[in-house]
Short mmCIF file of C-alpha atoms in Angstrom, two decimals:
data_model
loop_
_atom_site.label_atom_id
_atom_site.label_comp_id
_atom_site.label_asym_id
_atom_site.label_seq_id
_atom_site.Cartn_x
_atom_site.Cartn_y
_atom_site.Cartn_z
CA MET O 1 26.78 40.97 122.80
CA LEU O 2 28.12 41.66 126.26
CA LEU O 3 25.30 41.85 128.77
CA ASN O 4 24.96 44.37 131.58
CA THR O 5 25.45 47.40 129.33
CA TYR O 6 22.66 49.89 129.90
CA ARG O 7 21.75 49.74 126.22
CA THR O 8 21.52 45.95 126.14
CA MET O 9 19.36 45.77 129.23
CA GLY O 10 17.27 48.58 127.80
CA LEU O 11 16.50 46.33 124.85
CA ILE O 12 15.28 43.65 127.21
CA CYS O 13 13.10 46.20 128.95
CA LEU O 14 11.55 47.06 125.62
CA LEU O 15 10.76 43.39 125.09
CA MET O 16 8.98 43.25 128.43
CA LEU O 17 6.93 46.41 127.95
CA SER O 18 4.19 44.29 126.43
CA ILE O 19 3.63 42.59 129.78
CA ALA O 20 4.67 45.35 132.18
CA ALA O 21 2.17 45.81 134.94
CA GLY O 22 0.22 48.99 135.21
CA GLY O 23 -2.71 49.61 132.94
CA THR O 24 -5.42 52.22 133.01
CA PRO O 25 -6.95 53.70 136.13
CA ALA O 26 -9.72 51.65 137.69
CA LEU O 27 -13.21 52.71 136.66
CA GLU O 28 -16.41 52.85 138.68
CA GLY O 29 -17.85 49.39 139.35
CA ASP O 30 -14.48 47.59 139.20
CA ALA O 31 -13.94 47.22 142.96
CA GLY O 32 -12.99 43.66 143.88
CA HIS O 33 -12.05 42.74 140.31
CA GLY O 34 -8.67 42.42 138.64
CA SER O 35 -6.47 40.14 136.58
CA VAL O 36 -3.57 37.70 136.78
CA GLU O 37 -1.12 37.33 133.92
CA PHE O 38 1.74 34.94 133.24
CA GLY O 39 4.29 35.75 130.56
CA LEU O 40 7.27 33.82 129.23
CA SER O 41 9.68 35.85 127.11
CA PHE O 42 12.69 34.76 125.09
CA TYR O 43 15.59 36.78 123.68
CA ASN O 44 18.56 35.59 121.66
CA ASN O 45 21.29 37.33 119.71
CA SER O 46 23.97 35.76 117.58
CA ASP O 47 27.64 36.63 117.53
CA GLY O 48 28.46 39.27 114.94
CA GLY O 49 31.69 37.59 113.89
CA THR O 50 34.06 39.95 112.11
CA ASP O 51 31.18 42.39 111.49
CA GLY O 52 30.70 42.88 115.24
CA ASN O 53 33.46 42.81 117.86
CA PRO O 54 36.10 40.60 116.18
CA PHE O 55 37.82 39.76 119.47
CA LEU O 56 34.90 38.45 121.56
CA ASP O 57 31.97 36.08 121.17
CA GLU O 58 28.87 38.28 121.63
CA ALA O 59 26.19 35.57 121.61
CA SER O 60 23.64 35.64 124.43
CA THR O 61 20.25 34.23 125.43
CA ILE O 62 17.71 35.40 128.00
CA ILE O 63 14.59 33.55 129.16
CA GLU O 64 12.22 35.45 131.46
CA PRO O 65 9.09 34.15 133.17
CA ALA O 66 6.99 36.88 134.79
CA LEU O 67 3.84 37.01 136.90
CA ILE O 68 1.67 40.14 136.96
CA PHE O 69 -1.21 40.86 139.31
CA ASN O 70 -3.74 43.72 139.13
CA TYR O 71 -6.47 44.30 141.69
CA ASN O 72 -9.03 47.09 142.06
CA VAL O 73 -9.09 47.72 145.80
CA SER O 74 -11.87 50.28 145.30
CA ASP O 75 -13.88 51.80 142.49
CA ARG O 76 -11.08 54.28 141.84
CA THR O 77 -7.88 52.66 143.13
CA MET O 78 -5.89 49.84 141.53
CA ALA O 79 -2.86 48.03 142.97
CA TRP O 80 -0.44 46.03 140.84
CA ALA O 81 2.63 43.86 141.28
CA LYS O 82 5.08 42.12 138.95
CA LEU O 83 7.56 39.34 139.71
CA ALA O 84 10.19 38.43 137.13
CA PHE O 85 13.19 36.12 136.94
CA ASP O 86 15.68 36.04 134.07
CA TYR O 87 17.94 33.16 133.15
CA VAL O 88 20.90 34.56 131.22
CA SER O 89 23.37 32.59 129.14
CA SER O 90 26.12 34.51 127.38
CA ALA O 91 29.65 34.09 126.14
CA SER O 92 30.80 36.91 128.44
CA ILE O 93 29.51 35.07 131.54
CA ASP O 94 31.10 31.78 130.44
CA ARG O 95 34.37 33.59 129.86
CA LEU O 96 34.27 35.29 133.27
CA SER O 97 33.55 32.06 135.18
CA LYS O 98 36.83 30.54 133.97
CA PHE O 99 38.91 32.89 136.10
CA GLU O 100 39.90 31.67 139.55
CA GLU O 101 38.51 34.75 141.33
CA GLN O 102 35.01 33.98 139.97
CA SER O 103 35.15 30.17 139.87
CA GLY O 104 31.96 28.60 141.13
CA ALA O 105 30.09 31.88 140.92
CA SER O 106 26.87 32.14 138.94
CA GLY O 107 26.24 35.15 136.74
CA ASP O 108 23.20 33.72 135.05
CA TYR O 109 20.21 35.23 136.86
CA TYR O 110 18.25 38.45 137.32
CA ALA O 111 15.30 38.79 139.71
CA SER O 112 12.98 41.76 140.19
CA ILE O 113 9.91 42.79 142.14
CA GLU O 114 7.81 45.80 141.15
CA GLY O 115 4.61 47.18 142.54
CA GLY O 116 2.48 50.27 142.68
CA ILE O 117 -0.93 51.89 142.82
CA ARG O 118 -3.03 53.97 140.46
CA ARG O 119 -5.72 56.30 141.73
CA GLN O 120 -8.41 58.01 139.67
CA SER O 121 -9.34 61.09 141.69
CA ASP O 122 -12.17 61.98 139.31
CA LYS O 123 -12.99 61.59 135.62
CA GLN O 124 -10.26 64.06 134.63
CA ASN O 125 -7.42 63.37 137.06
CA ALA O 126 -5.39 60.25 137.87
CA TRP O 127 -2.03 59.56 139.45
CA GLY O 128 0.22 56.61 140.14
CA LEU O 129 3.21 55.55 142.24
CA PHE O 130 5.58 52.60 141.80
CA GLY O 131 8.58 50.92 143.39
CA HIS O 132 11.18 48.53 141.96
CA ILE O 133 13.81 46.24 143.48
CA SER O 134 16.08 43.99 141.43
CA THR O 135 19.26 42.02 141.86
CA GLU O 136 21.67 40.02 139.75
CA TYR O 137 25.17 38.59 139.99
CA ASP O 138 27.00 41.92 140.21
CA TYR O 139 24.19 44.47 140.43
CA ASN O 140 21.46 45.72 142.78
CA SER O 141 18.87 48.33 141.87
CA LEU O 142 16.19 50.36 143.65
CA GLY O 143 13.66 52.36 141.65
CA LEU O 144 10.93 54.83 142.63
CA GLY O 145 8.60 56.91 140.51
CA GLY O 146 5.20 58.39 139.87
CA ASP O 147 2.96 59.92 137.23
CA TYR O 148 0.01 62.26 136.84
CA THR O 149 -2.59 62.19 134.02
CA ARG O 150 -5.02 64.97 133.12
CA THR O 151 -7.86 64.09 130.74
CA ALA O 152 -9.98 66.68 128.94
CA ALA O 153 -13.63 66.99 129.92
CA ASP O 154 -14.74 65.54 126.58
CA GLY O 155 -12.33 62.58 126.94
CA ASN O 156 -10.73 63.25 123.56
CA SER O 157 -7.29 64.27 124.80
CA SER O 158 -4.98 63.77 127.75
CA VAL O 159 -1.51 64.65 128.98
CA LYS O 160 0.61 62.47 131.25
CA PHE O 161 3.71 63.48 133.20
CA ALA O 162 6.00 60.81 134.66
CA LEU O 163 9.18 60.95 136.73
CA ASN O 164 11.29 58.06 137.99
CA GLY O 165 14.68 57.43 139.52
CA PHE O 166 16.86 54.33 139.72
CA PHE O 167 19.67 53.98 142.23
CA ASP O 168 22.10 51.16 141.45
CA GLN O 169 25.09 49.55 143.14
CA LEU O 170 27.55 47.56 141.03
CA ASP O 171 30.29 45.09 141.93
CA LEU O 172 33.24 46.01 139.72
CA ILE O 173 34.13 42.55 138.39
CA ARG O 174 36.56 43.08 135.54
CA PHE O 175 37.12 41.07 132.35
CA ASN O 176 39.89 39.06 134.05
CA GLY O 177 37.72 38.10 137.06
CA ILE O 178 39.36 40.54 139.47
CA GLN O 179 36.90 42.44 141.68
CA GLU O 180 37.72 46.10 142.32
CA GLY O 181 35.16 46.96 144.99
CA THR O 182 31.78 48.59 144.31
CA ASP O 183 30.46 51.77 142.70
CA ASN O 184 27.13 53.50 142.18
CA ARG O 185 24.92 54.79 139.39
CA ILE O 186 21.93 57.15 139.46
CA SER O 187 19.40 57.48 136.61
CA LEU O 188 16.63 60.10 136.57
CA THR O 189 14.01 60.16 133.80
CA GLY O 190 11.20 62.56 133.03
CA GLN O 191 8.60 61.90 130.34
CA ILE O 192 5.57 63.61 128.86
CA ASN O 193 2.93 61.80 126.78
CA LEU O 194 0.13 63.57 124.95
CA TYR O 195 -2.87 61.73 123.51
CA GLN O 196 -5.34 63.21 121.04
CA VAL O 197 -8.44 61.93 119.25
CA ILE O 198 -8.36 63.59 115.82
CA ASN O 199 -11.65 62.20 114.53
CA PRO O 200 -13.80 59.11 115.20
CA VAL O 201 -11.37 56.81 113.34
CA THR O 202 -7.99 58.49 113.97
CA HIS O 203 -6.00 59.13 117.11
CA MET O 204 -2.37 59.93 117.92
CA GLU O 205 0.14 59.94 120.75
CA TYR O 206 3.37 61.89 120.98
CA GLY O 207 5.83 63.05 123.60
CA GLY O 208 9.38 63.31 124.83
CA VAL O 209 11.80 61.71 127.29
CA LEU O 210 14.82 63.19 129.07
CA THR O 211 17.23 61.04 131.09
CA LEU O 212 20.17 62.09 133.25
CA GLN O 213 22.70 59.50 134.43
CA SER O 214 25.63 59.87 136.77
CA GLY O 215 28.17 57.50 138.29
CA PHE O 216 29.77 54.32 136.96
CA LEU O 217 28.19 54.00 133.50
CA GLU O 218 30.41 51.51 131.71
CA SER O 219 30.04 47.73 131.99
CA PRO O 220 32.63 46.51 134.52
CA PHE O 221 33.57 43.33 132.65
CA ASN O 222 33.67 44.84 129.16
CA ALA O 223 37.20 44.90 127.76
CA VAL O 224 38.94 46.86 125.04
CA VAL O 225 41.71 45.22 123.01
CA ILE O 226 44.84 47.28 122.35
CA GLU O 227 46.53 46.00 119.20
CA ASP O 228 50.12 46.97 120.03
CA THR O 229 51.57 43.49 120.31
CA LEU O 230 51.99 40.46 118.06
CA MET O 231 51.66 38.02 120.96
CA PRO O 232 48.57 35.74 120.66
CA ASN O 233 46.04 36.21 123.46
CA PRO O 234 44.32 32.95 124.50
CA ASN O 235 41.39 34.90 125.97
CA LEU O 236 40.44 36.34 122.57
CA VAL O 237 38.57 34.66 119.72
CA GLY O 238 41.04 32.80 117.50
CA ASN O 239 43.94 33.68 119.85
CA ALA O 240 44.05 37.09 118.21
CA PRO O 241 47.05 39.24 119.14
CA GLY O 242 46.43 42.13 121.51
CA ARG O 243 46.19 42.96 125.20
CA GLU O 244 42.97 43.67 127.09
CA ILE O 245 42.30 46.71 129.24
CA THR O 246 39.11 47.99 130.87
CA GLU O 247 36.36 49.83 129.05
CA GLU O 248 36.26 53.49 130.13
CA LEU O 249 33.32 55.87 129.61
CA GLU O 250 32.35 59.26 130.96
CA ASP O 251 30.67 59.34 134.38
CA SER O 252 27.70 61.42 133.22
CA LEU O 253 25.22 61.12 130.38
CA VAL O 254 22.32 63.21 129.11
CA ARG O 255 19.99 61.59 126.61
CA GLY O 256 16.74 62.71 125.09
CA ALA O 257 14.15 61.40 122.67
CA VAL O 258 10.97 62.56 120.98
CA PHE O 259 8.42 60.12 119.64
CA GLY O 260 5.01 59.91 118.06
CA ARG O 261 2.54 57.52 116.50
CA ILE O 262 -0.76 57.88 114.70
CA ARG O 263 -3.37 55.15 114.18
CA ARG O 264 -6.35 55.12 111.84
CA ALA O 265 -9.14 52.59 111.40
CA VAL O 266 -9.45 51.88 107.68
CA SER O 267 -12.28 49.35 107.91
CA ARG O 268 -14.41 47.56 110.46
CA ARG O 269 -11.61 45.04 111.04
CA ASP O 270 -8.42 46.89 110.12
CA ALA O 271 -6.30 49.71 111.49
CA LEU O 272 -2.98 51.12 110.31
CA GLU O 273 -0.39 52.85 112.47
CA LEU O 274 2.84 54.75 111.82
CA GLY O 275 5.32 55.56 114.56
CA SER O 276 8.73 57.21 114.75
CA ARG O 277 11.35 58.06 117.37
CA VAL O 278 14.46 60.26 117.34
CA TYR O 279 17.17 59.81 119.97
CA ALA O 280 20.40 61.65 120.87
CA ASP O 281 22.79 61.66 123.81
CA SER O 282 25.81 63.55 125.09
CA TRP O 283 28.14 60.68 124.19
CA GLY O 284 27.62 61.40 120.49
CA LEU O 285 25.14 58.63 119.72
CA THR O 286 22.06 59.52 117.67
CA GLY O 287 19.34 57.24 116.34
CA ILE O 288 16.07 57.31 114.47
CA SER O 289 13.38 54.70 113.90
CA PHE O 290 10.28 54.31 111.72
CA GLU O 291 7.66 51.68 112.49
CA PRO O 292 4.48 50.93 110.51
CA ARG O 293 1.95 48.49 111.99
CA TRP O 294 -1.17 46.73 110.74
CA TYR O 295 -3.87 45.56 113.16
CA ARG O 296 -6.64 43.21 112.03
CA TRP O 297 -9.47 41.24 113.59
CA LEU O 298 -9.14 37.81 111.97
CA ILE O 299 -12.25 36.62 113.82
CA ASP O 300 -14.51 39.33 115.23
CA ASN O 301 -14.07 39.75 118.99
CA ARG O 302 -12.16 36.48 119.09
CA LEU O 303 -8.78 36.59 117.32
CA ARG O 304 -6.79 39.67 116.37
CA SER O 305 -3.37 40.11 114.79
CA ARG O 306 -0.65 42.72 114.65
CA LEU O 307 2.09 42.86 112.03
CA ARG O 308 4.94 45.32 112.22
CA TYR O 309 8.14 46.41 110.50
CA ARG O 310 10.72 48.65 112.14
CA PHE O 311 13.74 50.36 110.64
CA TYR O 312 16.36 51.70 113.04
CA THR O 313 19.71 53.34 112.39
CA GLN O 314 22.24 54.94 114.71
CA THR O 315 25.61 56.66 114.66
CA ALA O 316 28.50 55.51 116.83
CA ALA O 317 29.29 56.94 120.24
CA ASP O 318 32.39 59.14 120.34
CA ALA O 319 34.26 56.60 122.47
CA PHE O 320 33.59 53.66 120.14
CA SER O 321 36.09 52.11 117.78
CA GLU O 322 36.46 48.65 116.30
CA HIS O 323 40.25 48.85 116.71
CA PHE O 324 42.52 50.60 119.20
CA THR O 325 46.31 50.88 118.98
CA THR O 326 46.70 53.25 121.95
CA GLU O 327 44.95 53.63 125.31
CA GLU O 328 42.38 56.37 124.74
CA THR O 329 40.89 58.17 127.76
CA TYR O 330 37.36 57.01 126.83
CA ARG O 331 37.08 53.75 124.94
CA THR O 332 34.62 50.97 124.15
CA GLN O 333 34.23 48.15 121.64
CA ASP O 334 30.65 47.33 122.69
CA SER O 335 28.85 46.76 119.38
CA ASP O 336 25.63 48.32 120.72
CA MET O 337 27.51 51.63 120.86
CA GLY O 338 28.78 51.39 117.31
CA ALA O 339 27.10 52.54 114.10
CA PHE O 340 24.59 50.09 112.65
CA SER O 341 21.20 49.79 110.98
CA ALA O 342 18.52 47.22 111.76
CA HIS O 343 15.37 45.87 110.11
CA SER O 344 12.79 44.26 112.42
CA PHE O 345 9.92 42.04 111.31
CA GLY O 346 7.35 40.80 113.78
CA GLY O 347 3.83 39.76 114.55
CA MET O 348 1.46 39.03 117.41
CA LEU O 349 -1.72 36.99 117.75
CA THR O 350 -4.18 37.59 120.59
CA LEU O 351 -6.89 35.02 121.29
CA HIS O 352 -9.88 35.85 123.48
CA SER O 353 -10.97 32.55 125.04
CA GLY O 354 -14.30 33.06 126.67
CA GLU O 355 -15.26 36.08 128.72
CA PHE O 356 -12.34 36.07 131.15
CA SER O 357 -9.27 34.59 129.41
CA GLU O 358 -6.82 35.92 126.83
CA TYR O 359 -3.72 34.41 125.20
CA ASP O 360 -1.11 36.17 123.13
CA PHE O 361 1.83 34.95 121.07
CA SER O 362 4.46 37.26 119.57
CA PHE O 363 7.72 36.89 117.66
CA ASP O 364 10.17 39.42 116.21
CA TYR O 365 13.32 38.93 114.18
CA ILE O 366 15.89 41.72 113.91
CA LEU O 367 18.47 41.85 111.13
CA ARG O 368 21.45 44.06 111.99
CA ASP O 369 24.08 44.99 109.45
CA ASP O 370 26.83 44.30 112.00
CA GLY O 371 25.80 40.63 112.06
CA ILE O 372 24.31 40.63 115.58
CA ASP O 373 20.87 39.37 114.57
CA GLN O 374 18.27 39.02 117.31
CA MET O 375 15.11 37.04 118.05
CA LEU O 376 12.44 38.02 120.56
CA GLY O 377 9.43 35.89 121.44
CA ARG O 378 6.70 35.84 124.04
CA PHE O 379 3.78 33.75 125.24
CA GLY O 380 1.26 35.29 127.63
CA TYR O 381 -1.91 34.21 129.39
CA ARG O 382 -4.19 36.67 131.18
CA ARG O 383 -7.29 35.93 133.23
CA THR O 384 -9.62 38.52 134.68
CA PHE O 385 -11.79 38.00 137.73
#
């Protein structure tokens, strides 16, 4: 898999959601208290071989340590911060570093700082603001956003509105190591979440997301192979014949999704959940997922578990093809933009150690029918004070 595509990095973001800072608004009596959390996440995907992109090795690995801090500065105001650093190892980076223009350069890191506040105005109203700065080898990003939550007087339902924007600058380092200056990308996202208690043992959440993107949206060092020559290419897997040209995608994208999940306690120790999500964008890609989960207290108030299965399937983007014989206006061979189905199996254990400490361990394995199987793991430690 070639890193730096917006879909690939989105997958990594999903991995990190479990440790993203934020949380619920501070409640009365919490002033001066908070928590510190350390997380270590791991991601790996294999090369798809002939089932994925037959011309390039798509293997990659990401290791991310992160530190998260929450502090209630008053009874109703909470501040949070998150520091993260990614070590990235991928075939695409190794390939790029061999070219003279990029020799000695390091494309194997990503660092980010996020922070924000949440304020509970009263028992029914809360709002939050956040900021984000990140940098990597060929990419800098600035993000800003906020949200507002309205809770019903009885506490059994709420609605949350969120809006954020990310403003990115990219160095256009191509597949052959040549740098073609810089370009920009803007992403704006609006989201609505609705929460409802149905009865004492059942509750649900549902909502929608709309994202608008504009600017340079392809991955600068992704290549497309044009198979109009019999000459072997030493830069391709197995010296396959073909010549490489740049990936080209439209400079605007509209994508939307609707989602929902419902959870029900079926016993004193067990709860079952079913979730689903439907996705579509203006590039022709559509996807749908179904995800059942089982939560269980293995030891009351001490050790709990979560098992999950997820099925996901998507159609290919209009610009995607496994093989090109002519130079199309819009073109990509990024496997994440092709048609595939995936089955995910995963679990998590959370251990409460004393009154103030908590550990969690999670692991997921994803089987994709294009051969790009993935592993995601995480260890986390959280201490309240």
